[in-house]
mmCIF file of C-alpha atoms in Angstrom:
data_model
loop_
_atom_site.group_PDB
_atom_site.id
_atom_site.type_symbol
_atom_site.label_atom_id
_atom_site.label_comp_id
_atom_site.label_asym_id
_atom_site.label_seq_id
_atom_site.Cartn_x
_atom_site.Cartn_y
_atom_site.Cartn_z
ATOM 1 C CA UNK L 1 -33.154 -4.117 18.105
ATOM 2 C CA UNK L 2 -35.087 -1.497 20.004
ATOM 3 C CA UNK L 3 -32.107 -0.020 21.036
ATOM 4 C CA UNK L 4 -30.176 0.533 17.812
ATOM 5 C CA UNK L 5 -33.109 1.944 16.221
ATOM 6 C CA UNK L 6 -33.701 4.731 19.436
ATOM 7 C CA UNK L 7 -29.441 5.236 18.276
ATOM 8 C CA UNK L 8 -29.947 5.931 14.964
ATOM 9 C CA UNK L 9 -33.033 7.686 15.375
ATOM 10 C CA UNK L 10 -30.883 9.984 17.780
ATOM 11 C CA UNK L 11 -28.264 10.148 15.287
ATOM 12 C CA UNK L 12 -30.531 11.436 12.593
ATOM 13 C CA UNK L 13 -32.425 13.918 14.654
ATOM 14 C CA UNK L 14 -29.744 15.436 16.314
ATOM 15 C CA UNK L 15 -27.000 15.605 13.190
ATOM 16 C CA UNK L 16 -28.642 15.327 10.424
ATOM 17 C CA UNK L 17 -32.298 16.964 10.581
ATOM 18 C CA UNK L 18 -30.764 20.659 11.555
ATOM 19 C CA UNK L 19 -29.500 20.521 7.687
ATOM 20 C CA UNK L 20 -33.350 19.237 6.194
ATOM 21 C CA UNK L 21 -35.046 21.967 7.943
ATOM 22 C CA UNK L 22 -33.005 24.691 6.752
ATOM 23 C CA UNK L 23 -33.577 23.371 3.072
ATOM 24 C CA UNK L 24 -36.939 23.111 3.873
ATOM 25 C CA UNK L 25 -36.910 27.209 4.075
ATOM 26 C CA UNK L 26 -34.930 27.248 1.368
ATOM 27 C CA UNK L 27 -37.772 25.019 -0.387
ATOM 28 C CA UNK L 28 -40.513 27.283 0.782
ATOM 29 C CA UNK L 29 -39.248 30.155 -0.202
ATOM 30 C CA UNK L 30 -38.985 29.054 -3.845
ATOM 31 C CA UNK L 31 -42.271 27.765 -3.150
ATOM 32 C CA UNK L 32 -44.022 30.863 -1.928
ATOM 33 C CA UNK L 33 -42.052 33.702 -2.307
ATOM 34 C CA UNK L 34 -40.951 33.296 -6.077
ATOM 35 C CA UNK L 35 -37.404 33.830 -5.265
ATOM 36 C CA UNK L 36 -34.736 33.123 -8.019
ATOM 37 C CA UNK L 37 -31.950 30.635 -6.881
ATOM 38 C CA UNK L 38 -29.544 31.579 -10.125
ATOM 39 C CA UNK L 39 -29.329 34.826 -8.437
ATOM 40 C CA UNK L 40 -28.730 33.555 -4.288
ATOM 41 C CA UNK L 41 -26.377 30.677 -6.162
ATOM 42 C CA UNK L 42 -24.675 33.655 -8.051
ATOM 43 C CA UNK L 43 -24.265 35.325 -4.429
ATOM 44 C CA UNK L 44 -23.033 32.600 -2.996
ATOM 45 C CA UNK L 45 -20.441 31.498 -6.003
ATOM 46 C CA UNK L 46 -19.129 35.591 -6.360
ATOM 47 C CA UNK L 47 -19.310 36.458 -2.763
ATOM 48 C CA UNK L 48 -19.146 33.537 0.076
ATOM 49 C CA UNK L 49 -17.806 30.454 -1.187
ATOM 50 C CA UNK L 50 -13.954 32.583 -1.823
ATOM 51 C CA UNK L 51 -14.598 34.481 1.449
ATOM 52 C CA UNK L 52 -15.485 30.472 3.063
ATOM 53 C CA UNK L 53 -12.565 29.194 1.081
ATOM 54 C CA UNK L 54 -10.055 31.280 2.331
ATOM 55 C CA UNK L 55 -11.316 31.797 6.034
ATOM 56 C CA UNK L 56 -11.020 27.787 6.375
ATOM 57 C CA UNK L 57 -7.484 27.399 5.290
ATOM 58 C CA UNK L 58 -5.741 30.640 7.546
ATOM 59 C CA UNK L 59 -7.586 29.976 10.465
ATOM 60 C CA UNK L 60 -7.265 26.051 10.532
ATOM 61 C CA UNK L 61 -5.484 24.619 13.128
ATOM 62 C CA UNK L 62 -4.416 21.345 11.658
ATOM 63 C CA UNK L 63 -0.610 20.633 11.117
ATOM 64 C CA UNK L 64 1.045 20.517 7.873
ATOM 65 C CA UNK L 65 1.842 16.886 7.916
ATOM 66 C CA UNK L 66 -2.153 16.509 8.654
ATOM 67 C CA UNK L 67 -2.989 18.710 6.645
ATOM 68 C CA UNK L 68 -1.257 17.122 3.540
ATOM 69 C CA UNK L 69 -2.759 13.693 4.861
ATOM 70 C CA UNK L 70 -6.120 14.975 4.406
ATOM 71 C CA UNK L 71 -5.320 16.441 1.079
ATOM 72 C CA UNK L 72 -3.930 12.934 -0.304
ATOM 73 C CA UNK L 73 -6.824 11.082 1.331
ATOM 74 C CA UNK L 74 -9.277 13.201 -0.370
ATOM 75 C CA UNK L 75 -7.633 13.219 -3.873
ATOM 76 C CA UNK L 76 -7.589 9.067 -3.956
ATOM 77 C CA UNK L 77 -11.522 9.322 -2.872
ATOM 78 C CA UNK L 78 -12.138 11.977 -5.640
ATOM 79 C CA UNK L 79 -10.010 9.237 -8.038
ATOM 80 C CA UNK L 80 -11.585 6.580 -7.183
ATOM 81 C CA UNK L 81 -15.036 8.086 -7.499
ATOM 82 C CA UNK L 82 -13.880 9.441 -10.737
ATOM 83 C CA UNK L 83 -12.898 5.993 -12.151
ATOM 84 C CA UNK L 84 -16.238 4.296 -11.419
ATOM 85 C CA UNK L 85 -18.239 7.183 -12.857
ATOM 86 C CA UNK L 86 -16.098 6.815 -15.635
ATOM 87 C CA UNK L 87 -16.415 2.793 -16.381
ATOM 88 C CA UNK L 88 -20.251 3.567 -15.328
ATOM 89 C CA UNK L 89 -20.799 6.082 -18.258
ATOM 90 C CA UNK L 90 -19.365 3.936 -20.814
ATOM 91 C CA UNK L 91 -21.298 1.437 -19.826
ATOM 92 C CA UNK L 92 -24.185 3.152 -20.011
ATOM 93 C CA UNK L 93 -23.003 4.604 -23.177
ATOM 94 C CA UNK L 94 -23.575 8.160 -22.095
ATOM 95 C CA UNK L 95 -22.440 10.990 -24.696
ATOM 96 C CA UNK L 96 -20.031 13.441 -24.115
ATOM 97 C CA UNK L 97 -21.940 16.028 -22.540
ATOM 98 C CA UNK L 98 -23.818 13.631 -20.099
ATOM 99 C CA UNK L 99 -20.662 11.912 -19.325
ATOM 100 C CA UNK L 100 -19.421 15.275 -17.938
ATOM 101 C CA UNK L 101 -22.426 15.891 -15.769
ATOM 102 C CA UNK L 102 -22.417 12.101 -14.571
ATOM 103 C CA UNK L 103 -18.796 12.928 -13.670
ATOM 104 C CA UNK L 104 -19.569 16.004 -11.861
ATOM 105 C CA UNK L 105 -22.284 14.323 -9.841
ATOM 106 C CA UNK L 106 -19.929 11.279 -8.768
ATOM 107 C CA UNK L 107 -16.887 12.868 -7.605
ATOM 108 C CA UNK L 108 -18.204 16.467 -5.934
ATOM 109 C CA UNK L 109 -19.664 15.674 -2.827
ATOM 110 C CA UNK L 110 -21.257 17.756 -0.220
ATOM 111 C CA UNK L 111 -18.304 18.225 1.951
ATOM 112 C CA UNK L 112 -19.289 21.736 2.767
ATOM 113 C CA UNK L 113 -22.660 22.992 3.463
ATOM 114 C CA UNK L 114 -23.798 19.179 4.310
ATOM 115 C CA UNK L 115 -20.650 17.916 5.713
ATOM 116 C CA UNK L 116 -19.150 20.509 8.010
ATOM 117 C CA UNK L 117 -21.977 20.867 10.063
ATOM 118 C CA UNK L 118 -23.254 17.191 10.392
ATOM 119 C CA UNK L 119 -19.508 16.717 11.326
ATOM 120 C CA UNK L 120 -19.538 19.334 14.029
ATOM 121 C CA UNK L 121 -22.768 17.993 15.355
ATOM 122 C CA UNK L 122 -21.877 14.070 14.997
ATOM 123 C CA UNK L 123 -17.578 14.363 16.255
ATOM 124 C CA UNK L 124 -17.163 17.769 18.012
ATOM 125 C CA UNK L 125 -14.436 20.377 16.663
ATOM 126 C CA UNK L 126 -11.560 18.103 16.968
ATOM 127 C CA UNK L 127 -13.216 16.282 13.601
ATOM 128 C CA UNK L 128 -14.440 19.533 12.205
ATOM 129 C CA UNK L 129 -10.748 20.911 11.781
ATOM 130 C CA UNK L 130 -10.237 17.851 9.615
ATOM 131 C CA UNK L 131 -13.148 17.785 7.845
ATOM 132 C CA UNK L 132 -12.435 21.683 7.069
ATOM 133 C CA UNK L 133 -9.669 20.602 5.084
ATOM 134 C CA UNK L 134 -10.968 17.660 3.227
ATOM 135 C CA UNK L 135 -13.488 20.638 2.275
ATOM 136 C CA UNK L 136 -10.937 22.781 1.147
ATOM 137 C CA UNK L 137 -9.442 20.041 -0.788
ATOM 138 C CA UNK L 138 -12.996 19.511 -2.368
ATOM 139 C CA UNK L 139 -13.814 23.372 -3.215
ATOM 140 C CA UNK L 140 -10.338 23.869 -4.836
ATOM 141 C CA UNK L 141 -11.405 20.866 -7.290
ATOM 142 C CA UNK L 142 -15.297 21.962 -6.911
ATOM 143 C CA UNK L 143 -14.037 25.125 -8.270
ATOM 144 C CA UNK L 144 -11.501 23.944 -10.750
ATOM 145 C CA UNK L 145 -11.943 20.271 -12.546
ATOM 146 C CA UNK L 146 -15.623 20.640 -10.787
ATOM 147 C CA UNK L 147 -15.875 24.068 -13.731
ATOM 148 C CA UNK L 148 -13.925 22.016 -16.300
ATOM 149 C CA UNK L 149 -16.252 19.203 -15.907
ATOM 150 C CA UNK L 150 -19.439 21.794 -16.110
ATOM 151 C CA UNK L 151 -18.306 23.568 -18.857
ATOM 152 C CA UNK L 152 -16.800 20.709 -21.351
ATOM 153 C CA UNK L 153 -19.949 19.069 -21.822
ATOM 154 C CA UNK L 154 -20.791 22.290 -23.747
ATOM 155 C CA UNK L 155 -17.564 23.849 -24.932
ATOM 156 C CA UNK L 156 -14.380 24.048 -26.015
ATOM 157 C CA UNK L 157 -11.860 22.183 -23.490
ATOM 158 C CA UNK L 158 -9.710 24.795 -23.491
ATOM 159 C CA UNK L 159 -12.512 27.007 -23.624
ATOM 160 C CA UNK L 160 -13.673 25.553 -20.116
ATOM 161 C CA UNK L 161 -10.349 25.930 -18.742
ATOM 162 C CA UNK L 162 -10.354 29.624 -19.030
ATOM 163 C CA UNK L 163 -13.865 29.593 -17.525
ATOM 164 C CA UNK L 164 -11.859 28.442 -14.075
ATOM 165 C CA UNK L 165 -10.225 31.578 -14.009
ATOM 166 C CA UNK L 166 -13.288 33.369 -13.362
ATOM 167 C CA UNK L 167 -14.030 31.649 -10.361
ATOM 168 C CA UNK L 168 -13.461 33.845 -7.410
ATOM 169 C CA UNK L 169 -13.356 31.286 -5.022
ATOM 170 C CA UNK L 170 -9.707 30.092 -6.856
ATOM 171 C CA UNK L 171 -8.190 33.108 -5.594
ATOM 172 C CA UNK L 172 -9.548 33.077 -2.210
ATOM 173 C CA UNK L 173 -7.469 29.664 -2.553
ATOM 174 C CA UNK L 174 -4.639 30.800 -3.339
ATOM 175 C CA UNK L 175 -4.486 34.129 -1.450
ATOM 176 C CA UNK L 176 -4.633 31.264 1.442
ATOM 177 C CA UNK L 177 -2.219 29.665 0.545
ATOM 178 C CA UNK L 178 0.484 32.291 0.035
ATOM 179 C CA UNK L 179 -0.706 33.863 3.556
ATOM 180 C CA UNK L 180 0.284 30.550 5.080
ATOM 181 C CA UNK L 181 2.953 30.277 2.655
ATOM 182 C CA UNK L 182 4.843 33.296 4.095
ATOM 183 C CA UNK L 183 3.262 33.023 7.493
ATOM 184 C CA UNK L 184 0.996 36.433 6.817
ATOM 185 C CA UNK L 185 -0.606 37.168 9.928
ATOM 186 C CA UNK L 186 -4.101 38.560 8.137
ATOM 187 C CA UNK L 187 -5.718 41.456 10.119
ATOM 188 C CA UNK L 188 -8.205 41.550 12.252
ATOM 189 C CA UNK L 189 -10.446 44.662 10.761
ATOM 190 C CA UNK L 190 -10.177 41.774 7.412
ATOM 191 C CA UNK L 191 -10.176 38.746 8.797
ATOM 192 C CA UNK L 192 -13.772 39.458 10.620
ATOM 193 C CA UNK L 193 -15.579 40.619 7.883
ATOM 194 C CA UNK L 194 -14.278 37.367 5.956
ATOM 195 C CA UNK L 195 -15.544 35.069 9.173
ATOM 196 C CA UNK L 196 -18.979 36.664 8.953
ATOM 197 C CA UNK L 197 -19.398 36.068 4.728
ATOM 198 C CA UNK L 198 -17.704 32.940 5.443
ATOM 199 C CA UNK L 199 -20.541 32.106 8.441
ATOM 200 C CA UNK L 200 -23.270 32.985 5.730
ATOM 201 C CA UNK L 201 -21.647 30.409 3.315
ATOM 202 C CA UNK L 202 -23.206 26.991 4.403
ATOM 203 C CA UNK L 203 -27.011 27.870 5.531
ATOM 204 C CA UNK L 204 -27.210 30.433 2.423
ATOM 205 C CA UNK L 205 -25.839 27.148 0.150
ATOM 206 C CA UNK L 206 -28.291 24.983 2.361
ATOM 207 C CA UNK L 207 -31.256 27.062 1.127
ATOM 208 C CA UNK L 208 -29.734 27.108 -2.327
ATOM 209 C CA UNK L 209 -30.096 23.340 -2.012
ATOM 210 C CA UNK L 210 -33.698 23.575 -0.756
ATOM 211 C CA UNK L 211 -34.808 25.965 -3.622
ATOM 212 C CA UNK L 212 -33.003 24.038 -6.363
ATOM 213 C CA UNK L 213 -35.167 20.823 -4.749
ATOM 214 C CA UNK L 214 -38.094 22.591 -5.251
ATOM 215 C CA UNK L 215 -37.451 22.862 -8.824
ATOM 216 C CA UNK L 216 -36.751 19.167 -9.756
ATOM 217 C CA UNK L 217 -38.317 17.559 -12.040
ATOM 218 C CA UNK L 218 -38.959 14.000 -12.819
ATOM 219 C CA UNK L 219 -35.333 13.078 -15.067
ATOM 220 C CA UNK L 220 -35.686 11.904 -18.518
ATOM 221 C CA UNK L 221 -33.445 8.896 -17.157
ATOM 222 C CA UNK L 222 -33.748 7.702 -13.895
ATOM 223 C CA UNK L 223 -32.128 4.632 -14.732
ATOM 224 C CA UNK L 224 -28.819 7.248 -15.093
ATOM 225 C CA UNK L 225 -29.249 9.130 -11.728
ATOM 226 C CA UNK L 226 -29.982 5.945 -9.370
ATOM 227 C CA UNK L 227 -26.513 4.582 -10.952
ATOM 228 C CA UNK L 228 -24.604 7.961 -10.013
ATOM 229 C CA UNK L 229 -26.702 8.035 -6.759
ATOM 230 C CA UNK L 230 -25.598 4.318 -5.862
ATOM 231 C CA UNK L 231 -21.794 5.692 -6.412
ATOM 232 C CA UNK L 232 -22.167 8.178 -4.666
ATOM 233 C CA UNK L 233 -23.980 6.795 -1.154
ATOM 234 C CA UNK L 234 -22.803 3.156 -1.425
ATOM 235 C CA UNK L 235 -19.884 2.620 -3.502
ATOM 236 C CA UNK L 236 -17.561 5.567 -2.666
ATOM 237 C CA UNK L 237 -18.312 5.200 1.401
ATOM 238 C CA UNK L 238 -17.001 1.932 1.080
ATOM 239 C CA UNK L 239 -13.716 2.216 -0.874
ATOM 240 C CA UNK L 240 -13.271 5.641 1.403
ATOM 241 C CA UNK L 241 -13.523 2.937 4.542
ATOM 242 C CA UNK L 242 -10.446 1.281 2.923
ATOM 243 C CA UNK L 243 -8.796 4.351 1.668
ATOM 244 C CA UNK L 244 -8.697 5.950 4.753
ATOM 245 C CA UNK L 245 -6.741 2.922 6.123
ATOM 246 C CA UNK L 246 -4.608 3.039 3.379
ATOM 247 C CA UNK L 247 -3.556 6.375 4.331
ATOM 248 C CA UNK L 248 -3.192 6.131 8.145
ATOM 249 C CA UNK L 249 -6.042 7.693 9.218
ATOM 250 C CA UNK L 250 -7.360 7.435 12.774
ATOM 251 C CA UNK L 251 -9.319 8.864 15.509
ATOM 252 C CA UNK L 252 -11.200 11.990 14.430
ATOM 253 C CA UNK L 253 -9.356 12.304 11.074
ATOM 254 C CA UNK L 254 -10.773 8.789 10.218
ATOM 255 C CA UNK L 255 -14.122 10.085 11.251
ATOM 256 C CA UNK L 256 -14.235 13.171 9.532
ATOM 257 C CA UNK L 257 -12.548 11.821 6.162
ATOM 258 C CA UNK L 258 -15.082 8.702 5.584
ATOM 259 C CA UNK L 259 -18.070 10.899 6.845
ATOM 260 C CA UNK L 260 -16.692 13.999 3.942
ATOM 261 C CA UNK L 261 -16.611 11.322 1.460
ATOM 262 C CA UNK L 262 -20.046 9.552 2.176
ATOM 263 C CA UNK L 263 -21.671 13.016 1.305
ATOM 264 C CA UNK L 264 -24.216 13.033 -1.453
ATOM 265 C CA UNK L 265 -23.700 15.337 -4.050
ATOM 266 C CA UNK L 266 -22.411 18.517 -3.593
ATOM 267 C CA UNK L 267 -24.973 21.522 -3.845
ATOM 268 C CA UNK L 268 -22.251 23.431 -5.977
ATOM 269 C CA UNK L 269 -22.710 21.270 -9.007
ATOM 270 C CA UNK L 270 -26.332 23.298 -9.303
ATOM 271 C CA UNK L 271 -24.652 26.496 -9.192
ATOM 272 C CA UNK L 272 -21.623 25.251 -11.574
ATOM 273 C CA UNK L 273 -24.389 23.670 -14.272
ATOM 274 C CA UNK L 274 -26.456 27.014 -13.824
ATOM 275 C CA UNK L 275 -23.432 28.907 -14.774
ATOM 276 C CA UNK L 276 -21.209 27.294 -17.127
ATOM 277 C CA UNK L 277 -24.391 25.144 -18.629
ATOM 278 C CA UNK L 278 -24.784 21.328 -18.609
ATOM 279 C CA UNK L 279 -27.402 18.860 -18.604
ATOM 280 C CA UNK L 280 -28.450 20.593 -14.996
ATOM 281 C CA UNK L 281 -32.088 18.514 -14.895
ATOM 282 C CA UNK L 282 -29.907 15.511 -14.267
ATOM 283 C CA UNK L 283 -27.312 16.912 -12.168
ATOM 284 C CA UNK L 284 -30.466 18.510 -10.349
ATOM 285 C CA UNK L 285 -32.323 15.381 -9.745
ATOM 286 C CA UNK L 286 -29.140 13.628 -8.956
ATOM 287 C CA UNK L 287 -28.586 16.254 -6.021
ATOM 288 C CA UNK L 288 -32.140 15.861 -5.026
ATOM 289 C CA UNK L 289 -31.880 11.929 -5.154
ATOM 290 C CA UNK L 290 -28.670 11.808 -3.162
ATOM 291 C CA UNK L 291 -29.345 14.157 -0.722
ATOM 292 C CA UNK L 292 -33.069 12.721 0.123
ATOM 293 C CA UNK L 293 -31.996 8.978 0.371
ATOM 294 C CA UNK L 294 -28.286 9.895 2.207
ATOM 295 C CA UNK L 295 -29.863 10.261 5.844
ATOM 296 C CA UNK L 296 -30.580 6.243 4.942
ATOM 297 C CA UNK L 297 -26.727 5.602 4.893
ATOM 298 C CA UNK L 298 -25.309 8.415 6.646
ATOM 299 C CA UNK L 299 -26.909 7.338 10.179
ATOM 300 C CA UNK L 300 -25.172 3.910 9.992
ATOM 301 C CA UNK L 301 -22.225 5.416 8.539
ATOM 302 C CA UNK L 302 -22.201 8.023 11.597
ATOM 303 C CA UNK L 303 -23.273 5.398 14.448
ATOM 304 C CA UNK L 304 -20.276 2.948 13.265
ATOM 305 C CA UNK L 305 -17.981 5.848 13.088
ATOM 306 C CA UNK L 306 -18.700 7.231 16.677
ATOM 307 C CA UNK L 307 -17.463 3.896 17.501
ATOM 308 C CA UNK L 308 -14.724 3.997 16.119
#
């Protein structure tokens, strides 16, 4: 007994507390220094997350058949997470625009600024390269269905559709893709400026995280966010476990796949209900929830992983 808990006391200090204190800044600064976080979100969403986006995908060093793995693994978790926030919200007989939120909550996880690093830390770069494109895979529907979701709860469908076009990170996407596509060696004098905006990416969205917790506020339902919380920590983990066996996945692609989809949720649904408009005190204090009570699963989640 004495020994498991000095293992997943290790586990938490050493993989997961790095990300905490860097919110906690990110907290304090809110706190103290009156700093807005619509405007560092708005930096992040215009300027780092396409220059992250696109630096992942040409410099990965996954193969295609991999690759495309990952990519299918992800999009049954996403499903799957989208289904039970679906039968949840009619059960709770949520309205249209909270359904969208509870959506958004439920299937964008924290697969970047949370993930990548706490899978560098817990499984070495081997798992990182893997998790890098489950991230991908997550930003290009972060930045797509994740802005439909957003924005239908308060337009127009196809209103919200043209909103995705306006989201720079889609075209750091696809200027990937046709790079790799044609086998476009990019050039050094761009490719390092990219590396260092995409290096600022995930601690600048970790102290995006840490302001936007400093601005939660009790949620008119709580009953609502420790539903989409519970989907998010317990239920998805556990149909990724099976997913990911569905799909073949082994060794550090196993690790990194069921540690990317046992992420709480994803930072960017802040920054997408801040600027497309949504019910953003629940998708706030659902971010806040989740990411407070995930060290609780993510440490047994990690040590039965590294055994893997």
């Amino acid at each position: 007994m004495v020994e498991s808990a000095r293992l997943l006391l290790g586990i938490f200090v050493s993989d997961l507390l790095p990300v905490f204190v860097i919110a906690a800044v990110g907290f304090s600064l809110a706190r103290y220094s009156a700093i807005d976080p619509r405007m560092v979100s708005r930096l992040t969403f215009h300027a780092l997350a396409p220059a992250l986006v696109f630096h992942v995908l040409v410099t990965s060093q996954v193969e295609g058949g991999e690759f495309l793995q990952m990519v299918a693994y992800y999009a049954l978790v996403a499903a799957s997470a989208g289904i039970m926030g679906y039968v949840a919200a009619r059960t709770l007989r949520l309205n249209r625009g909270e359904t969208s939120a509870f959506l958004l909550v439920v299937v964008c996880s924290n697969s970047g600024n949370y993930g990548l690093p706490v899978a560098l830390l817990a499984f070495g770069r081997e798992a990182l390269a893997y998790a890098s494109v489950y991230f991908v895979a997550s930003s290009i529907f972060s930045y797509t269905g994740g802005v439909l979701l957003a924005a239908s709860g308060e337009k127009h469908v196809l209103e919200a559709m043209r909103g995705v076009l306006k989201v720079p990170a889609v075209y750091g996407a696809v200027a990937a893709a046709l790079a790799l596509a044609f086998d476009v060696s990019v050039p050094e004098p761009v490719l390092r400026p990219l590396a260092l905006l995409s290096d600022a990416a995930l601690p600048l969205m970790i102290l995006v995280l840490g302001m936007q917790l400093e601005r939660t506020t009790w949620p008119d339902r709580p009953g609502v966010v420790a539903v989409a919380v519970a989907i998010s920590l317990v239920a998805t983990p556990l149909v990724a476990f099976g997913l990911a066996r569905v799909v073949g996945l082994s060794g550090p692609a196993l690790q990194a796949g069921v540690l990317q989809a046992s992420m709480p949720t994803a930072v960017i649904t802040t920054i997408l209900a801040l600027e497309f408009g949504g019910a953003i005190n629940f998708v706030t204090s659902a971010v806040c929830a989740a990411t407070l009570l995930s060290p609780f699963t993510l440490t047994w989640i990690i040590a039965y992983l590294q055994r893997v």
